[in-house]
């Protein structure tokens, strides 16, 4: 069975603009619009197997970018650390201006 991988969805959000327009369109239809392989095939005029192959190649390309660059994982870690800092600031009852600044930075990182 061909199942959707949430990690690929995250990588698509992160590196999707690097993909060719055709790959990006198919991946968007599959992961974001939740269209079936048959629906995508009908929409772009290729076979269902052609859509599946295009998705698999695109997934491999996204994984390659992440393996080489690691930017998505770095962002994920940064978000986690920022949230931890915010939580710690709340526990320590730090001055309001410090926690406000931390909240703003955490929101910027999470966008």
CSV table of C-alpha atoms in Angstrom, one decimal:
chain,number,residue,atom,x,y,z
A,1,UNK,CA,0.0,0.0,0.0
A,2,UNK,CA,1.1,3.5,-0.8
A,3,UNK,CA,0.8,5.6,2.4
A,4,UNK,CA,1.4,9.2,3.0
A,5,UNK,CA,4.4,10.1,5.2
A,6,UNK,CA,3.9,13.1,7.4
A,7,UNK,CA,7.7,13.8,7.4
A,8,UNK,CA,7.5,14.2,3.6
A,9,UNK,CA,4.7,16.7,4.0
A,10,UNK,CA,6.9,18.7,6.3
A,11,UNK,CA,9.8,18.5,3.9
A,12,UNK,CA,7.5,19.5,1.1
A,13,UNK,CA,6.6,22.7,3.0
A,14,UNK,CA,10.2,23.3,3.6
A,15,UNK,CA,11.9,22.4,0.3
A,16,UNK,CA,8.9,22.4,-2.1
A,17,UNK,CA,10.0,25.5,-3.9
A,18,UNK,CA,13.2,23.7,-5.0
A,19,UNK,CA,11.2,21.0,-6.9
A,20,UNK,CA,10.3,21.4,-10.5
A,21,UNK,CA,6.9,23.0,-11.1
A,22,UNK,CA,5.4,19.6,-12.2
A,23,UNK,CA,6.7,17.8,-9.2
A,24,UNK,CA,5.6,20.5,-6.8
A,25,UNK,CA,2.1,20.6,-8.3
A,26,UNK,CA,1.7,16.8,-8.0
A,27,UNK,CA,3.1,16.7,-4.5
A,28,UNK,CA,0.8,19.6,-3.5
A,29,UNK,CA,-2.2,17.8,-5.0
A,30,UNK,CA,-1.3,14.6,-3.1
A,31,UNK,CA,-0.2,15.9,0.2
A,32,UNK,CA,-2.1,19.2,0.7
A,33,UNK,CA,-5.2,18.7,-1.4
A,34,UNK,CA,-5.4,15.0,-0.5
A,35,UNK,CA,-6.3,13.9,-4.0
A,36,UNK,CA,-5.9,10.3,-4.9
A,37,UNK,CA,-3.4,9.0,-7.5
A,38,UNK,CA,-6.3,8.5,-10.0
A,39,UNK,CA,-7.6,12.0,-9.4
A,40,UNK,CA,-4.2,13.5,-10.0
A,41,UNK,CA,-3.6,11.3,-13.1
A,42,UNK,CA,-6.9,12.6,-14.6
A,43,UNK,CA,-6.0,16.2,-13.7
A,44,UNK,CA,-2.6,16.3,-15.3
A,45,UNK,CA,-3.1,13.7,-18.0
A,46,UNK,CA,-0.7,10.9,-17.1
A,47,UNK,CA,-1.2,7.4,-15.8
A,48,UNK,CA,-1.8,6.5,-12.2
A,49,UNK,CA,1.5,4.7,-12.2
A,50,UNK,CA,3.1,7.8,-13.6
A,51,UNK,CA,1.8,9.9,-10.8
A,52,UNK,CA,3.0,7.3,-8.2
A,53,UNK,CA,6.5,7.3,-9.8
A,54,UNK,CA,6.6,11.1,-9.8
A,55,UNK,CA,5.6,11.2,-6.1
A,56,UNK,CA,8.3,8.6,-5.2
A,57,UNK,CA,11.0,10.5,-7.1
A,58,UNK,CA,9.9,13.8,-5.5
A,59,UNK,CA,10.0,12.2,-2.1
A,60,UNK,CA,13.5,10.9,-2.7
A,61,UNK,CA,14.5,14.4,-3.9
A,62,UNK,CA,13.1,16.0,-0.7
A,63,UNK,CA,14.9,13.5,1.5
A,64,UNK,CA,18.1,14.1,-0.4
A,65,UNK,CA,17.9,17.9,0.3
A,66,UNK,CA,17.2,17.3,3.9
A,67,UNK,CA,20.0,14.8,4.2
A,68,UNK,CA,22.5,17.2,2.6
A,69,UNK,CA,21.3,20.5,4.1
A,70,UNK,CA,19.5,19.4,7.3
A,71,UNK,CA,17.6,22.7,7.5
A,72,UNK,CA,14.2,21.3,8.4
A,73,UNK,CA,15.7,19.4,11.3
A,74,UNK,CA,17.6,22.5,12.5
A,75,UNK,CA,14.3,24.5,12.4
A,76,UNK,CA,12.5,21.8,14.3
A,77,UNK,CA,15.2,21.8,17.0
A,78,UNK,CA,15.3,25.6,17.2
A,79,UNK,CA,11.5,25.7,17.7
A,80,UNK,CA,11.8,23.1,20.5
A,81,UNK,CA,14.6,25.0,22.2
A,82,UNK,CA,12.7,28.3,21.9
A,83,UNK,CA,9.6,26.8,23.5
A,84,UNK,CA,11.7,25.3,26.3
A,85,UNK,CA,13.2,28.7,26.9
A,86,UNK,CA,9.7,30.3,27.0
A,87,UNK,CA,8.5,27.6,29.5
A,88,UNK,CA,11.6,28.1,31.7
A,89,UNK,CA,11.1,31.9,31.7
A,90,UNK,CA,7.5,31.4,32.8
A,91,UNK,CA,8.6,29.1,35.6
A,92,UNK,CA,11.3,31.5,36.8
A,93,UNK,CA,8.9,34.5,36.9
A,94,UNK,CA,11.2,36.6,34.8
A,95,UNK,CA,10.4,40.2,34.1
A,96,UNK,CA,7.5,40.8,31.7
A,97,UNK,CA,9.6,42.5,29.0
A,98,UNK,CA,11.9,39.5,28.9
A,99,UNK,CA,9.1,36.9,28.5
A,100,UNK,CA,7.3,39.2,26.0
A,101,UNK,CA,10.5,39.3,23.9
A,102,UNK,CA,10.9,35.5,24.2
A,103,UNK,CA,7.3,35.0,23.1
A,104,UNK,CA,7.8,37.2,20.1
A,105,UNK,CA,11.0,35.4,19.1
A,106,UNK,CA,9.3,32.0,19.5
A,107,UNK,CA,6.4,33.1,17.2
A,108,UNK,CA,8.9,34.4,14.6
A,109,UNK,CA,10.7,31.0,14.7
A,110,UNK,CA,7.5,29.1,14.4
A,111,UNK,CA,6.1,30.9,11.4
